[in-house]
Amino acid sequence: VRRRLLPARAQLLLRTVALGVGWSLTLSVSTYSLFAYRMLGWAQPQLSAMLSAGAAVTVGAQLLLVPRLLAAWGERRTCAVGLVCVSAGLCGLSRVVSQPFHHCFYFLNRVGSGIADTSTAALVVQASGSRDERSHNLAMVQSTRAGARIVTPLISGALFQRSASTLVAPGALPYTVAASLMFALAPVPLAIGVRAAPPPPPLDESA
């Protein structure tokens, strides 16, 4: 019989995943506004439509796709797949500006963020013991996501300005860094402690 370990280390790893997913969401909204305006030449109506469509895709993935993936693959594989989709989407959208391929990479990123975000919360619940632990760990993940929305736009803005005038993939640096982080984090859900449970004590044959 195998059982999953539920150490504080696992929760720390899941908070790191939540931080990365939070960064991908700010890259898809606030930083993307800069990217679309300067690199794609979009006006406000085009940008607003894209952001609205992206939000709808994320919600649709959470409502329709995630339950099926969780039932078929489990929380850990689903989370890993979501992180890989985010990584591929961020990398692709920052380098491919021709349509419809740019749209496809953007929506792949939004689908992946919906999958990874929801499955991370499911893993947090699964990796918690008591109800109090579950409440505490979920609150910490929510706080991590909120912190990502505060800090990462500053990092993304600095990286964007640094790469905006480059000849190769202008403006892509924050997306490249975040995509690399997402890809590096993809094995994390799969590695959250699994070990063999200790054998049961021997039966007392004298009874």
Short mmCIF file of C-alpha atoms in Angstrom, two decimals:
data_model
loop_
_atom_site.label_atom_id
_atom_site.label_comp_id
_atom_site.label_asym_id
_atom_site.label_seq_id
_atom_site.Cartn_x
_atom_site.Cartn_y
_atom_site.Cartn_z
CA VAL A 1 0.00 0.00 0.00
CA ARG A 2 1.31 3.43 -0.89
CA ARG A 3 0.37 6.69 0.71
CA ARG A 4 1.23 10.31 0.09
CA LEU A 5 3.27 12.20 2.59
CA LEU A 6 1.86 15.51 3.77
CA PRO A 7 4.88 17.49 5.01
CA ALA A 8 5.18 21.25 5.32
CA ARG A 9 7.73 20.97 2.49
CA ALA A 10 4.98 19.87 0.12
CA GLN A 11 2.93 22.94 1.01
CA LEU A 12 5.95 25.18 0.40
CA LEU A 13 6.42 23.63 -3.04
CA LEU A 14 2.74 24.15 -3.85
CA ARG A 15 2.98 27.80 -2.81
CA THR A 16 5.91 28.17 -5.19
CA VAL A 17 3.73 26.74 -7.96
CA ALA A 18 0.95 29.16 -7.01
CA LEU A 19 3.43 32.04 -7.19
CA GLY A 20 4.48 30.99 -10.68
CA VAL A 21 0.90 30.65 -11.88
CA GLY A 22 0.11 34.05 -10.39
CA TRP A 23 2.99 35.53 -12.39
CA SER A 24 1.67 33.96 -15.57
CA LEU A 25 -1.70 35.62 -14.95
CA THR A 26 -0.18 39.09 -14.57
CA LEU A 27 1.81 38.47 -17.75
CA SER A 28 -1.47 37.62 -19.48
CA VAL A 29 -3.16 40.86 -18.43
CA SER A 30 -1.12 43.86 -17.25
CA THR A 31 2.16 43.10 -19.04
CA TYR A 32 0.30 41.79 -22.06
CA SER A 33 -1.32 45.21 -22.42
CA LEU A 34 2.15 46.69 -22.97
CA PHE A 35 3.21 43.85 -25.23
CA ALA A 36 0.12 43.98 -27.43
CA TYR A 37 0.27 47.75 -27.79
CA ARG A 38 3.97 47.99 -28.61
CA MET A 39 4.67 44.69 -30.37
CA LEU A 40 1.36 43.96 -32.08
CA GLY A 41 0.13 47.50 -32.63
CA TRP A 42 -3.25 46.76 -31.09
CA ALA A 43 -5.68 49.46 -30.05
CA GLN A 44 -7.79 49.33 -26.91
CA PRO A 45 -10.80 47.54 -28.51
CA GLN A 46 -8.62 44.67 -29.75
CA LEU A 47 -6.87 44.37 -26.40
CA SER A 48 -10.10 44.44 -24.42
CA ALA A 49 -11.62 41.75 -26.60
CA MET A 50 -8.54 39.55 -26.21
CA LEU A 51 -8.45 39.92 -22.43
CA SER A 52 -12.16 39.18 -22.14
CA ALA A 53 -11.82 36.12 -24.36
CA GLY A 54 -8.82 34.94 -22.34
CA ALA A 55 -10.74 35.25 -19.08
CA ALA A 56 -13.65 33.31 -20.57
CA VAL A 57 -11.27 30.57 -21.76
CA THR A 58 -9.74 30.28 -18.28
CA VAL A 59 -13.13 30.01 -16.58
CA GLY A 60 -14.33 27.53 -19.19
CA ALA A 61 -11.25 25.37 -18.62
CA GLN A 62 -11.82 25.43 -14.86
CA LEU A 63 -15.50 24.50 -15.16
CA LEU A 64 -15.45 22.04 -18.05
CA LEU A 65 -11.96 20.66 -18.52
CA VAL A 66 -10.42 20.44 -15.06
CA PRO A 67 -13.02 18.06 -13.53
CA ARG A 68 -12.51 15.61 -16.39
CA LEU A 69 -8.73 15.81 -16.17
CA LEU A 70 -8.77 15.32 -12.42
CA ALA A 71 -10.98 12.26 -12.79
CA ALA A 72 -8.79 10.80 -15.54
CA TRP A 73 -5.27 11.74 -14.42
CA GLY A 74 -5.45 12.83 -10.80
CA GLU A 75 -4.37 16.11 -9.24
CA ARG A 76 -0.62 15.79 -9.69
CA ARG A 77 -0.55 14.90 -13.39
CA THR A 78 -3.21 17.49 -14.14
CA CYS A 79 -1.22 20.21 -12.40
CA ALA A 80 1.96 19.22 -14.27
CA VAL A 81 0.14 19.32 -17.62
CA GLY A 82 -1.26 22.75 -16.78
CA LEU A 83 2.20 24.10 -16.00
CA VAL A 84 3.61 22.74 -19.27
CA CYS A 85 0.74 24.39 -21.18
CA VAL A 86 1.44 27.70 -19.47
CA SER A 87 5.13 27.41 -20.31
CA ALA A 88 4.48 26.63 -23.97
CA GLY A 89 1.84 29.33 -24.26
CA LEU A 90 3.97 32.09 -22.72
CA CYS A 91 6.99 31.18 -24.82
CA GLY A 92 4.98 30.96 -28.03
CA LEU A 93 2.88 34.11 -27.68
CA SER A 94 5.95 36.25 -27.03
CA ARG A 95 7.67 35.08 -30.22
CA VAL A 96 4.88 34.43 -32.69
CA VAL A 97 2.95 37.55 -33.59
CA SER A 98 1.25 36.28 -36.75
CA GLN A 99 -2.37 35.22 -36.51
CA PRO A 100 -4.02 32.90 -35.73
CA PHE A 101 -0.96 31.33 -34.10
CA HIS A 102 -0.50 34.14 -31.59
CA HIS A 103 -4.10 33.71 -30.45
CA CYS A 104 -3.59 29.96 -30.11
CA PHE A 105 -0.55 30.38 -27.87
CA TYR A 106 -2.30 33.02 -25.77
CA PHE A 107 -5.33 30.81 -25.23
CA LEU A 108 -3.12 27.79 -24.53
CA ASN A 109 -1.51 29.82 -21.78
CA ARG A 110 -4.90 30.78 -20.34
CA VAL A 111 -6.15 27.19 -20.46
CA GLY A 112 -2.99 26.03 -18.72
CA SER A 113 -3.30 28.66 -16.00
CA GLY A 114 -6.88 27.60 -15.32
CA ILE A 115 -5.83 23.96 -15.08
CA ALA A 116 -2.75 24.60 -12.94
CA ASP A 117 -4.47 27.07 -10.63
CA THR A 118 -7.43 24.82 -9.85
CA SER A 119 -5.41 21.62 -9.54
CA THR A 120 -2.92 23.35 -7.24
CA ALA A 121 -5.76 24.19 -4.87
CA ALA A 122 -6.92 20.57 -5.08
CA LEU A 123 -3.41 19.38 -4.22
CA VAL A 124 -3.26 21.75 -1.27
CA VAL A 125 -6.46 20.25 0.10
CA GLN A 126 -5.21 16.74 -0.53
CA ALA A 127 -1.89 17.49 1.17
CA SER A 128 -3.56 18.78 4.32
CA GLY A 129 -4.56 16.76 7.33
CA SER A 130 -7.13 18.38 9.58
CA ARG A 131 -9.73 20.97 8.66
CA ASP A 132 -7.65 23.65 10.38
CA GLU A 133 -4.59 22.69 8.33
CA ARG A 134 -6.63 22.78 5.16
CA SER A 135 -7.97 26.25 5.94
CA HIS A 136 -4.51 27.53 6.83
CA ASN A 137 -2.84 26.11 3.74
CA LEU A 138 -5.54 27.38 1.38
CA ALA A 139 -5.25 30.84 2.96
CA MET A 140 -1.48 30.77 2.45
CA VAL A 141 -1.90 29.84 -1.22
CA GLN A 142 -4.41 32.66 -1.70
CA SER A 143 -1.99 35.08 -0.04
CA THR A 144 0.81 33.86 -2.30
CA ARG A 145 -1.33 34.49 -5.37
CA ALA A 146 -2.20 37.98 -4.11
CA GLY A 147 1.47 38.70 -3.46
CA ALA A 148 2.31 37.60 -6.99
CA ARG A 149 -0.12 40.17 -8.37
CA ILE A 150 1.68 42.88 -6.39
CA VAL A 151 5.31 41.98 -7.04
CA THR A 152 5.45 40.35 -10.46
CA PRO A 153 4.15 43.31 -12.52
CA LEU A 154 7.20 45.26 -11.32
CA ILE A 155 9.53 42.45 -12.36
CA SER A 156 7.75 41.95 -15.68
CA GLY A 157 7.78 45.67 -16.46
CA ALA A 158 11.52 45.93 -15.85
CA LEU A 159 12.24 42.85 -17.98
CA PHE A 160 9.94 44.10 -20.72
CA GLN A 161 11.64 47.49 -20.91
CA ARG A 162 15.03 45.82 -20.97
CA SER A 163 14.08 43.67 -23.96
CA ALA A 164 11.66 45.95 -25.82
CA SER A 165 14.31 47.28 -28.19
CA THR A 166 16.10 44.03 -28.94
CA LEU A 167 16.21 42.80 -32.51
CA VAL A 168 15.32 39.21 -31.65
CA ALA A 169 11.93 38.66 -29.97
CA PRO A 170 11.47 42.21 -28.68
CA GLY A 171 9.61 42.37 -25.38
CA ALA A 172 9.78 38.62 -24.87
CA LEU A 173 12.17 38.53 -21.90
CA PRO A 174 9.58 38.43 -19.07
CA TYR A 175 7.65 35.73 -20.91
CA THR A 176 10.81 33.71 -21.50
CA VAL A 177 11.81 33.90 -17.84
CA ALA A 178 8.31 32.97 -16.65
CA ALA A 179 8.02 30.16 -19.22
CA SER A 180 11.32 28.73 -18.02
CA LEU A 181 10.09 28.90 -14.43
CA MET A 182 6.83 27.13 -15.32
CA PHE A 183 8.71 24.39 -17.13
CA ALA A 184 11.08 23.97 -14.18
CA LEU A 185 8.10 23.73 -11.80
CA ALA A 186 6.23 21.15 -13.91
CA PRO A 187 7.84 18.13 -12.16
CA VAL A 188 7.06 19.55 -8.71
CA PRO A 189 3.49 18.22 -8.42
CA LEU A 190 4.69 14.80 -9.55
CA ALA A 191 7.44 14.78 -6.92
CA ILE A 192 5.32 15.63 -3.90
CA GLY A 193 6.14 12.91 -1.39
CA VAL A 194 5.08 9.40 -2.20
CA ARG A 195 6.54 6.53 -0.23
CA ALA A 196 5.59 3.11 0.91
CA ALA A 197 3.53 3.02 4.06
CA PRO A 198 5.12 1.16 6.99
CA PRO A 199 4.06 -2.50 7.26
CA PRO A 200 1.37 -3.32 9.81
CA PRO A 201 2.52 -4.77 13.13
CA PRO A 202 2.67 -8.57 13.27
CA LEU A 203 -0.32 -10.39 14.63
CA ASP A 204 -0.09 -11.76 18.14
CA GLU A 205 -0.39 -15.50 17.55
CA SER A 206 -0.62 -16.22 21.25
CA ALA A 207 -4.05 -14.53 21.51
#
